[in-house]
XYZ file of C-alpha atoms in Angstrom:
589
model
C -34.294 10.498 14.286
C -33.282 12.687 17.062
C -32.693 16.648 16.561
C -30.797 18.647 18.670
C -29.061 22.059 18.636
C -25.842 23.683 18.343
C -24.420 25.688 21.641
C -20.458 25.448 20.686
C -18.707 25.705 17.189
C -14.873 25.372 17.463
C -13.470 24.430 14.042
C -14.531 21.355 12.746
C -15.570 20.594 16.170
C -19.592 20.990 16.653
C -21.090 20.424 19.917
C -25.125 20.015 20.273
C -27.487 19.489 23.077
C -30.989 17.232 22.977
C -29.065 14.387 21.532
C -29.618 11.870 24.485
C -31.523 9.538 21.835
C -28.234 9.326 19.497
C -25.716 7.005 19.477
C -21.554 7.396 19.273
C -20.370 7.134 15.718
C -23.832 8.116 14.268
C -23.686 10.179 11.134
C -25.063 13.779 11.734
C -26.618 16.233 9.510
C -25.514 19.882 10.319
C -27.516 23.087 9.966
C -29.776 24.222 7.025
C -26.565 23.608 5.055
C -27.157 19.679 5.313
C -23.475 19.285 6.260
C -22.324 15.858 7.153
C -20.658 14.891 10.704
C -20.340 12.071 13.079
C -20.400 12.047 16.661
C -17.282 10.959 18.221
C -18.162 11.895 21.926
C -21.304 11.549 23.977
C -21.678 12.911 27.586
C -25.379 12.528 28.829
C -27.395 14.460 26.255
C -25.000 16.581 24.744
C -23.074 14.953 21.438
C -19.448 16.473 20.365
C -19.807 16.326 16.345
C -16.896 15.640 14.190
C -17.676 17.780 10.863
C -16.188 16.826 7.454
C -17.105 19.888 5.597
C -15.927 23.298 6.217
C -17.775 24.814 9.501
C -17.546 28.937 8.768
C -20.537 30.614 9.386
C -22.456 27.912 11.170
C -23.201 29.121 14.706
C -25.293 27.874 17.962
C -29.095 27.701 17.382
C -28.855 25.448 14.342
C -30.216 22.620 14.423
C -28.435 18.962 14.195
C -30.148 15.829 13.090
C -28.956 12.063 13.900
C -29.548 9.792 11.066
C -29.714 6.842 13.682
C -27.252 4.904 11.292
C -22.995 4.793 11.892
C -20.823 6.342 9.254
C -21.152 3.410 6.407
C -19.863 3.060 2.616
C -21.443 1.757 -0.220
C -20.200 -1.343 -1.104
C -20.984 -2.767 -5.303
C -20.303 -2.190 -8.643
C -18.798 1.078 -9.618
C -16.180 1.065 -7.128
C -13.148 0.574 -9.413
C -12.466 3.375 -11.622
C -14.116 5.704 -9.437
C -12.392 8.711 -7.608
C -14.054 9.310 -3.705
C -13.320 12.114 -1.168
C -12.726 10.687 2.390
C -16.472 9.886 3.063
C -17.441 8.501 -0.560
C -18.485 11.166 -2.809
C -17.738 10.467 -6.088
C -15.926 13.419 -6.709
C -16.630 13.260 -10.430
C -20.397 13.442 -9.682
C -20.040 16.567 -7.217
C -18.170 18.796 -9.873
C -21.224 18.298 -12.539
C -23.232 19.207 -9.049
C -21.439 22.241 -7.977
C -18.528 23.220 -10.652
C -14.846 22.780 -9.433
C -15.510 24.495 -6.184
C -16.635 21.956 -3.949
C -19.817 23.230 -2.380
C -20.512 22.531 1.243
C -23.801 20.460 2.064
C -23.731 18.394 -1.631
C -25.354 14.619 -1.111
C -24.289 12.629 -3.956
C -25.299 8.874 -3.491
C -21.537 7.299 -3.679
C -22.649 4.331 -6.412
C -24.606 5.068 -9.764
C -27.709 4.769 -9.045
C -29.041 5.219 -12.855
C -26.339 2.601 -14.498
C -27.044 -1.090 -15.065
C -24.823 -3.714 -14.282
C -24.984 -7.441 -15.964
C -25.621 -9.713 -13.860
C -24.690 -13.364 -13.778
C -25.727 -15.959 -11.459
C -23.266 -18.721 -10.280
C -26.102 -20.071 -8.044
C -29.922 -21.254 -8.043
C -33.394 -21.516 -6.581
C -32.718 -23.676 -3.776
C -29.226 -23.236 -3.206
C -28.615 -22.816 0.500
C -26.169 -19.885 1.160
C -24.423 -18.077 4.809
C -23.071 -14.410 4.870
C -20.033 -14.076 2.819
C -20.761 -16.795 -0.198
C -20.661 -15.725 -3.635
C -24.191 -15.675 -5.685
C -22.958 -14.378 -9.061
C -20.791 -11.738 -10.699
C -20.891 -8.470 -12.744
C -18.221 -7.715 -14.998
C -16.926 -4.489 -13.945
C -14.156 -3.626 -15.733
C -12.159 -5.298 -18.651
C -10.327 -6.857 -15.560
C -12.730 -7.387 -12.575
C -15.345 -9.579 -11.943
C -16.954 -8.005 -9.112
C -18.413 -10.413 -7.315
C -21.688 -10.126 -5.965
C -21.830 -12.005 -1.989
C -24.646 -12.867 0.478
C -24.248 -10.133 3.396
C -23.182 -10.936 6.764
C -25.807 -12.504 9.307
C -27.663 -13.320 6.217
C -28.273 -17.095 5.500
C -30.936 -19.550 4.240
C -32.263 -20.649 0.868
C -32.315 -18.544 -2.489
C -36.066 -18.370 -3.259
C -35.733 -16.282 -6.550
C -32.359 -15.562 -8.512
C -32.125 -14.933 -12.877
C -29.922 -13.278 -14.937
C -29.963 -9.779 -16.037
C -29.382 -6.149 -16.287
C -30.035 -4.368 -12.909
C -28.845 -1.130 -11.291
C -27.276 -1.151 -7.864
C -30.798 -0.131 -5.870
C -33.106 -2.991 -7.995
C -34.089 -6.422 -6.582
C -31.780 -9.282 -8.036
C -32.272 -12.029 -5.326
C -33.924 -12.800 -2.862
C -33.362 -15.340 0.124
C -35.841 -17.386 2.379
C -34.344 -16.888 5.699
C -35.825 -17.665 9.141
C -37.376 -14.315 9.636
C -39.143 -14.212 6.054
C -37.836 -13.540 2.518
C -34.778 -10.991 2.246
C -34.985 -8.999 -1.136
C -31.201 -8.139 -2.011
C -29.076 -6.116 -4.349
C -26.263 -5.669 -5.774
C -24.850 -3.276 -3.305
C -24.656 -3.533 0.420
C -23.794 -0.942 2.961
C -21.043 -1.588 5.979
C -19.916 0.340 8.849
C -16.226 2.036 8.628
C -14.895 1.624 11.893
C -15.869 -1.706 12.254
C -13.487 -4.881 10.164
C -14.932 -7.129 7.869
C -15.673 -11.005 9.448
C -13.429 -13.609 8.308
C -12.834 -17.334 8.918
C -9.426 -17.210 10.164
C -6.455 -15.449 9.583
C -3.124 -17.254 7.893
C 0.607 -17.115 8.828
C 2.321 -14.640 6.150
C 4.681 -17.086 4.083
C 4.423 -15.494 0.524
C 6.063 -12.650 -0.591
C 4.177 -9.699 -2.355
C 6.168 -9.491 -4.980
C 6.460 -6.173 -5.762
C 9.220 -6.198 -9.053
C 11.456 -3.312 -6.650
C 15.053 -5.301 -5.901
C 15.910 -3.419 -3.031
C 11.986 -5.041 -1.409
C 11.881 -8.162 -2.765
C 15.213 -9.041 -2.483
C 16.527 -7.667 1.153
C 13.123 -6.118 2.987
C 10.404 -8.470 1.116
C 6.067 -7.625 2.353
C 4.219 -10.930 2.862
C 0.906 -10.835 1.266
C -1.477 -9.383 3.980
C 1.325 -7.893 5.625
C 2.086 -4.357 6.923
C 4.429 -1.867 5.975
C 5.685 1.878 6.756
C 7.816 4.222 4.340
C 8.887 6.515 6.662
C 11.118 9.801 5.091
C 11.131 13.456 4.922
C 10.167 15.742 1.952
C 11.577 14.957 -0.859
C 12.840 11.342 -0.353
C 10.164 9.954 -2.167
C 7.737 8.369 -0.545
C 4.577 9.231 -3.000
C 7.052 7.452 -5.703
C 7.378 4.446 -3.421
C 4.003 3.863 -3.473
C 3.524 4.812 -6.562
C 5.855 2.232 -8.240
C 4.235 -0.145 -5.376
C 0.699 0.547 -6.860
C 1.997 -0.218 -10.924
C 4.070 -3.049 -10.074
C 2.725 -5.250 -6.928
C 1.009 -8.654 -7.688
C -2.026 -7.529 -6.414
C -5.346 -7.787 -8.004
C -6.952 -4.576 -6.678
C -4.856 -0.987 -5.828
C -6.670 0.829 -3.160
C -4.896 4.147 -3.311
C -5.631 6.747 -0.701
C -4.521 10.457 -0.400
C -4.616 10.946 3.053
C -3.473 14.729 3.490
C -1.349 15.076 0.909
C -0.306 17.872 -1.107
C -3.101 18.555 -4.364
C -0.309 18.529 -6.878
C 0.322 14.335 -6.114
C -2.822 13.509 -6.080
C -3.208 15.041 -9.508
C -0.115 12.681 -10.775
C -1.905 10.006 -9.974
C -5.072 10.953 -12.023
C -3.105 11.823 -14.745
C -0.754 9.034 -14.740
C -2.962 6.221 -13.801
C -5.411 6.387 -16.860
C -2.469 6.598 -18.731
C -0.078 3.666 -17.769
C -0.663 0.401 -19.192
C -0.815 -2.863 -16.697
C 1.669 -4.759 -17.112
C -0.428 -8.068 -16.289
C -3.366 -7.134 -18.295
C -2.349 -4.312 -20.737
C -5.338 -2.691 -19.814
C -5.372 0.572 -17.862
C -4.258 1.067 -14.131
C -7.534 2.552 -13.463
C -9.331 -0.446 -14.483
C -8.441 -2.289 -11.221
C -7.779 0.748 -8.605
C -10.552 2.890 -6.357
C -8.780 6.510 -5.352
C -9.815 8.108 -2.458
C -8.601 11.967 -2.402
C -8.545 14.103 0.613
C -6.169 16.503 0.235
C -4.300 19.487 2.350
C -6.782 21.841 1.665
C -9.864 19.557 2.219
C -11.639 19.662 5.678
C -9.068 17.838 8.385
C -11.398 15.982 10.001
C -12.051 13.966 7.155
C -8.995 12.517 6.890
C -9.774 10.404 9.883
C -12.671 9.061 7.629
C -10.438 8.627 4.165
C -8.511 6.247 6.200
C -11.476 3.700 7.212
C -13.685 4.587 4.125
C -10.244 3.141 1.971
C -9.703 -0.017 4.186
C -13.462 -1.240 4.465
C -13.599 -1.225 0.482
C -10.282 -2.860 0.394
C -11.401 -5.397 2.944
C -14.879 -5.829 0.451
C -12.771 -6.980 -2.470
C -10.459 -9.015 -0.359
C -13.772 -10.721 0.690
C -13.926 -11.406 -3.190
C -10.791 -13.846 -2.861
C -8.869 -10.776 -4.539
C -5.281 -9.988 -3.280
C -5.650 -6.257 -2.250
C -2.549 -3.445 -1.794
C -3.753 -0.178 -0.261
C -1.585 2.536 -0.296
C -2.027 5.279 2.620
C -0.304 8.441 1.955
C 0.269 9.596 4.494
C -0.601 8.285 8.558
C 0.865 11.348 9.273
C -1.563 13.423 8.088
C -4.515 11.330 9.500
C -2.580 11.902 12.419
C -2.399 15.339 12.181
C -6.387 15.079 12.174
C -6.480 13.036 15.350
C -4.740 16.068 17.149
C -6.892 18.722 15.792
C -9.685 16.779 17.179
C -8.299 15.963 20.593
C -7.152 19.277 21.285
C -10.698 20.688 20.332
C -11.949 18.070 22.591
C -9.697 19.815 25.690
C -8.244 16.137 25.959
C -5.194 15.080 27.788
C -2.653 15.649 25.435
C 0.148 12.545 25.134
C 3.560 13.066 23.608
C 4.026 16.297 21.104
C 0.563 16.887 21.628
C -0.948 14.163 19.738
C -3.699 12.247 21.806
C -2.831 9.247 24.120
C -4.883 6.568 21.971
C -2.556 7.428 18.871
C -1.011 4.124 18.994
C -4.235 1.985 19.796
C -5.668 4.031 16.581
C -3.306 3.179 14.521
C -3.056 -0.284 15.366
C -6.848 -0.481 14.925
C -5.966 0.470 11.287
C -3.112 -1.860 10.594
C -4.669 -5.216 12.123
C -7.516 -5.009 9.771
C -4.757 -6.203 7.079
C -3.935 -9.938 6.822
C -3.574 -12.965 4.439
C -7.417 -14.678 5.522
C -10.033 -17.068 4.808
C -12.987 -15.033 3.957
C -16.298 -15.775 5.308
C -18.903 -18.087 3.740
C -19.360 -21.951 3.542
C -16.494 -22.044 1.400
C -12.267 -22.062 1.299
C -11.554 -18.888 -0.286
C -8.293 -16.982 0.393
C -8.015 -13.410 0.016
C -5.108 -11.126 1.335
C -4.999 -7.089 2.427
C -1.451 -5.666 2.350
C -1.610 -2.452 3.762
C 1.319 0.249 3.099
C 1.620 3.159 4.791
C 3.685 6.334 4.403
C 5.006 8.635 7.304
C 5.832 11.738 7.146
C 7.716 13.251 10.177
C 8.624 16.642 10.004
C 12.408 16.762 9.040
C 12.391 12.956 8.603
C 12.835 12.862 12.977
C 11.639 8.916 12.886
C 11.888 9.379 17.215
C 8.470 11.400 16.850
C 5.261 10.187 18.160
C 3.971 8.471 14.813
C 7.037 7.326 13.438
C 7.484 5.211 16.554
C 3.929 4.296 17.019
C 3.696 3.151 13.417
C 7.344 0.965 14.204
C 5.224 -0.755 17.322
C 2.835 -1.882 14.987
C 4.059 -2.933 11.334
C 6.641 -5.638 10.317
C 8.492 -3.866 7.698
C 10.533 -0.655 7.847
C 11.658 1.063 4.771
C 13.459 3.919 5.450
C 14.029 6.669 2.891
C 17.126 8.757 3.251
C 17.349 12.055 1.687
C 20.779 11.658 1.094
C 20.434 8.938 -1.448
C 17.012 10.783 -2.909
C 19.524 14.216 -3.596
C 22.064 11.674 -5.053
C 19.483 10.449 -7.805
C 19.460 6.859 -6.031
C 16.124 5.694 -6.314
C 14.481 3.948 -4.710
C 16.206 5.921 -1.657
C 15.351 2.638 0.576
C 18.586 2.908 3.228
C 19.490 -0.631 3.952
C 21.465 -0.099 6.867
C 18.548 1.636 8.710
C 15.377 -0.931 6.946
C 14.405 -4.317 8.282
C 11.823 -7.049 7.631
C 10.703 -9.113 10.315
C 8.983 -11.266 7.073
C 11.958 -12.086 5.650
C 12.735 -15.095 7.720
C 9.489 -16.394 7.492
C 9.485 -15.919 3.624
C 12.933 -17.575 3.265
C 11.710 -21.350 2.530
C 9.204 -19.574 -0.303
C 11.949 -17.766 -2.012
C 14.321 -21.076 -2.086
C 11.627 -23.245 -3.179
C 9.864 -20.745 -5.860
C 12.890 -19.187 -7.514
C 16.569 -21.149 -6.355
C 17.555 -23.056 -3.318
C 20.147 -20.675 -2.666
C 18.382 -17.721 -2.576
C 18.329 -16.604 1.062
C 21.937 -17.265 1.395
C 23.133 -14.682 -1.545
C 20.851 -12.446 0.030
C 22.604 -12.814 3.437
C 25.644 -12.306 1.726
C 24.383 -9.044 -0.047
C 23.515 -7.824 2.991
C 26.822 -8.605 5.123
C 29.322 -7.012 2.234
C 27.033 -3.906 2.531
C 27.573 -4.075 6.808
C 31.138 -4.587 6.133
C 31.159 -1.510 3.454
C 29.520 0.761 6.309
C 32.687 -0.112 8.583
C 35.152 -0.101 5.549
C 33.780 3.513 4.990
C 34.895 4.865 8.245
C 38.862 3.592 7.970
C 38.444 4.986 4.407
C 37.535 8.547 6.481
C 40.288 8.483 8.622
C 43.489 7.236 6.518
C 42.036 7.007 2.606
C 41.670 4.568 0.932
C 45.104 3.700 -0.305
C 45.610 2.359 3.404
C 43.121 -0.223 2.460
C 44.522 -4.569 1.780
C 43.311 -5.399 -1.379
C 40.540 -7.765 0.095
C 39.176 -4.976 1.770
C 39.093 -2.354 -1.509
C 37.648 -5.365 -3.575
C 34.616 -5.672 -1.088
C 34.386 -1.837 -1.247
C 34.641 -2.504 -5.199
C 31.924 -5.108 -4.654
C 29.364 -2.965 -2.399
C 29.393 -0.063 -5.113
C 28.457 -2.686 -7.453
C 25.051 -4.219 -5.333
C 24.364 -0.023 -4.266
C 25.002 1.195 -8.182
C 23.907 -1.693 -10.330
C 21.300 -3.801 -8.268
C 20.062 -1.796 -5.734
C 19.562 1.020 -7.605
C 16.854 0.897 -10.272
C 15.618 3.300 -12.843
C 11.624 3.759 -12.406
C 12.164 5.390 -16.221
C 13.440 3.163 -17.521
C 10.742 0.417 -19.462
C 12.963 -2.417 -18.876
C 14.696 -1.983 -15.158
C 11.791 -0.324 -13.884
C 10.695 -3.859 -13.048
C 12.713 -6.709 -12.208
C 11.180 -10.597 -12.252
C 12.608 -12.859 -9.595
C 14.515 -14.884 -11.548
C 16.579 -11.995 -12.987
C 16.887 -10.732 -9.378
C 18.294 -13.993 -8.497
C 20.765 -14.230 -11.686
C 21.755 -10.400 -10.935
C 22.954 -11.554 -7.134
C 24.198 -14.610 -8.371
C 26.603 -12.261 -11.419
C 27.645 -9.898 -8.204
C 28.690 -13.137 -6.144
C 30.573 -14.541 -8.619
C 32.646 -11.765 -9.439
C 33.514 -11.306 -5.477
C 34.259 -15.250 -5.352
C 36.287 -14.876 -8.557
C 38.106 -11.994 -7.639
C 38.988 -12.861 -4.792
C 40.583 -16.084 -6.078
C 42.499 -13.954 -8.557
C 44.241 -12.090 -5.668
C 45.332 -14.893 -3.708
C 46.758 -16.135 -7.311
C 48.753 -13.033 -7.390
C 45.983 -10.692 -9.420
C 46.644 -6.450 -9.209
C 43.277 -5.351 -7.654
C 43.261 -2.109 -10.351
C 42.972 -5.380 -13.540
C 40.367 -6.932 -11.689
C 38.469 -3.601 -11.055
C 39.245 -2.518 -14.530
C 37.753 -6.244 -16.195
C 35.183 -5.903 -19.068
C 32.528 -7.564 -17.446
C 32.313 -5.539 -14.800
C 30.345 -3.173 -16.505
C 28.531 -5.989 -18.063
C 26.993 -6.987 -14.879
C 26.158 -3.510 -14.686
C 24.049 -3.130 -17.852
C 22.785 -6.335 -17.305
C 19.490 -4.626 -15.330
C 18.532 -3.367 -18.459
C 18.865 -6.525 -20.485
C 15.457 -7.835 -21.305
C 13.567 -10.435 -19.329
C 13.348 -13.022 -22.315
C 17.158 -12.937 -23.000
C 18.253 -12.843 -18.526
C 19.254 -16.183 -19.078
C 21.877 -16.309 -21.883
C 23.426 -12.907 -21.099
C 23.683 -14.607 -17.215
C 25.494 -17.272 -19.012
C 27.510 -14.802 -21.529
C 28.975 -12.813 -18.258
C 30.119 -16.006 -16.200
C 32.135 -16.752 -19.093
C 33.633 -13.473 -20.087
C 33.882 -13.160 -15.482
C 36.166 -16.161 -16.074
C 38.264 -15.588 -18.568
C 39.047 -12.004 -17.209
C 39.595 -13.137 -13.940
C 41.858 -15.895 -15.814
C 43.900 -13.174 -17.602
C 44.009 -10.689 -14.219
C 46.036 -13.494 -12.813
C 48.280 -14.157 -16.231
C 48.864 -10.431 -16.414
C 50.388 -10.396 -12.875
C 52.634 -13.624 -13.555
C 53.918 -11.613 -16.733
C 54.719 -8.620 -14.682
């Protein structure tokens, strides 16, 4: 351990001399007040301390102590369920500590140390095992079986293993390795800023299916791939993610609060608990870790939330779990990283924010991926990683936005037009792109219908033409328009108003299977192809706008999964014989 002392204090920024024995990244205790840092610079012996905790009345003299060990989480049962600030304090554990005021200086071990886990062996004495393979399991929640693995650069024979009730600290197996016999828990300890190994990472070719039309459909995620939801205040980006976090097909929800205002945080405790999976039935909760460091928590420790949330992510995608981690928002962590650099008297880059933003940020974002985890055997596991942005007055050409647009594959850009115009979600899909959707295409028209990634090219190309349609419509109005052009117009309200737009209310459209996606494209097609018929055959375009299935197709979001099929089947018949009496009506006139 190596103790040094304070000469500078400068916001969260501590800087101590005698520290020539310490390492970068080591965690730091601060002061009498036991307050937690890490060092972030070194320059001969003097350290420059990033402090997580608040810094008033600490000044030079004090004393700061290296623990000799990098900034690490605790890694085991008790995870899901569990609410952590942005260094992994149970936050539940600290109020019955120090009330609802968070105290400065409070050391909470981040796992329960006094609870007992069952534990069940999927291995024996004898069994030869490498970092990464799976020894047993402990049922954690109604939903997860957390499973217990061997830890990296551990491997040999298992000398002793049984079945039991343990707490995370006790003995449970031990392993015969080269250097002696390795006594080992249920809970292992990694480093933050440094990835997880794996075995090799694989191409993203499935969709994350997320239940949202306006993603799956035009901008689909692969699993293990990278998104942004960049938008200003208001457009709903905490909603996004929200609806993300309910709906995705992921096994474990790694939600983090990066920044954020108090007041969404709070929805999430309160609505979480509350909302019933719809895979399981059982809670949300029961399969999603929260980490919560809001506005008016320390800013340095949002630079911590962020690798805290993606090493326990990475852990259960070790597991052979599918993982979705919500950051809300890069912005904020962002925000952090300029704080910091500026106390550091750094170069400043663009707007301020330090010249490594982008390398930082990729650093983040690679550490997603579709893998094969380590260990002797074939297990996949994926890490999708979404992130929000927040740029002030939803300016996408500042420094993050654009950094962030380097680095990820999918772009879903809110518009706070369509937010103030109740269309939700407010995904603009003029301005959004997917560079997965290509690469998804053979999934889509092998898993759900062959023609699938042609009626979404053709969703996408009436909603071009609608942008250009829109500007004639400016100029001379719309009575100006051929009737081709005001039934694509007529068509392009119908994929904004009645597929794109979905009700996250509503129990029934507030997810959307892929098969229903693919009959609600195929009902919009049809009455384009129909209608379009009908005018060469002499139809009026006010009949065929005015036809009673029109505002079938329109309810038909709300029509229940089990019944998709034979309403799809009811409106292609009724779309005929309107379109058949569109055309009789004009003969008679």
């Amino acid at each position: 351990m190596t103790e040094g002392t304070i000469i500078k204090v400068a916001g969260p920024l501590v800087i101590a001399e005698g520290m020539r024995d310490a390492d970068m990244f080591d965690v730091v205790r601060v002061s009498d007040k036991n307050l937690i840092g890490e060092i972030i610079e070194m320059h001969g012996d003097r350290a420059s301390v990033q402090v997580y905790e608040e810094t008033a009345g600490l000044g030079p003299g004090e004393k700061v102590v290296s623990t000799g060990k990098p900034l690490s989480v605790e890694l085991g049962p008790g995870l899901i369920g569990s609410i952590f600030d942005g260094i992994q304090r149970p936050l539940a554990e600290i109020m019955k500590v120090s009330g609802t005021n968070l105290q400065r200086g409070v050391d909470v071990p981040s796992l329960d140390r006094a609870k007992k886990w069952h534990f069940t062996p999927s291995l024996k004495v004898g069994d030869t095992v490498t970092g990464g393979d799976t020894v047993g399991a402990v049922q954690e929640t109604a939903v997860v079986s957390h499973k217990i693995m061997v830890p990296h650069k551990i491997s040999g024979k298992i000398a002793e293993i049984s079945e039991g009730d343990f707490t995370v600290e006790e003995t449970v197996y031990k392993i015969e390795t080269g250097n002696g016999v390795k006594e080992l828990t249920l809970m292992q300890s990694w480093p933050v800023r440094v990835g997880r190994p794996y075995k090799r990472k694989l191409s993203p070719d499935i969709p994350l299916v997320t239940g949202q039309r306006v993603i799956d459909t035009l901008f689909p995620i692969a699993k293990g791939g990278v998104a942004a939801v960049p938008g200003p205040f208001g457009s709903g980006k905490t909603v996004v993610q929200h609806q993300l976090a309910k709906w995705a097909a992921a096994d474990i929800i790694v939600y983090i609060g990066c920044g954020e205002r108090g007041n969404e945080m709070t929805d999430v405790l309160n609505e979480f608990p509350e909302l019933r999976d719809p895979r399981t039935g059982s809670s949300l909760m029961e399969r999603t870790v929260l980490i919560a460091n809001t506005s008016d928590m320390p800013v340095a420790a949002r630079e911590a939330s962020i690798y805290t949330g993606i090493t326990i992510a990475e852990y259960f995608r070790d597991m052979g779990y599918t993982v979705a981690l919500m950051a809300d928002s890069t912005s904020r962590w962002a925000e952090a990283l300029r704080e910091m650099s500026g106390r550091l008297e750094e170069m400043p880059g663009e707007e301020g924010y330090p010249a490594y933003l982008g390398s930082r940020l990729a650093q983040f974002y690679e550490r997603a991926g579709r893998v094969i985890t380590a260990g002797s055997g074939e297990t996949e596991g994926a890490l999708s990683v979404i992130g929000a942005v927040s740029p002030p007055g939803g300016d996408i050409s500042e420094p993050v936005s654009q950094a962030t647009l380097r680095i990820v594959k999918v772009f879903w850009g809110l518009d706070s037009s369509l937010a103030y115009k109740r269309h939700f979600p407010a995904i603009n899909w003029l301005t959004s792109y997917s560079l997965y959707a290509d690469s998804l295409a053979d999934w889509f028209n092998e898993n759900v219908k062959p023609d699938w990634y042609s009626l979404r090219g053709r969703l996408m190309a009436v909603l071009q033409e609608e942008a250009k349609l829109e500007e004639i419509v400016k100029l001379v109005g719309m009575d100006a328009l051929s009737a081709p052009d005001r039934l694509k117009l007529e068509t392009a309200r119908s994929i904004r108003e009645d597929y794109l737009h979905q009700n996250a209310f509503d129990d029934t459209d507030t997810y959307t299977s892929l098969i229903k996606q693919y009959y609600m494209m195929r009902l919009i097609t049809a009455f384009y192809d129909k209608s379009s018929e009908a005018l060469k055959k002499g139809a009026s375009i006010e009949k065929i706008v005015s036809m009673p299935s029109r505002e079938r197709i329109g309810r038909f979001k709300y029509t229940p999964e089990n019944d998709a099929e034979s309403e799809y089947s009811a409106i292609l018949s009724e779309l005929d014989s309107d379109t058949d009496k569109a055309v009789k009506m004009s003969d008679g006139d």
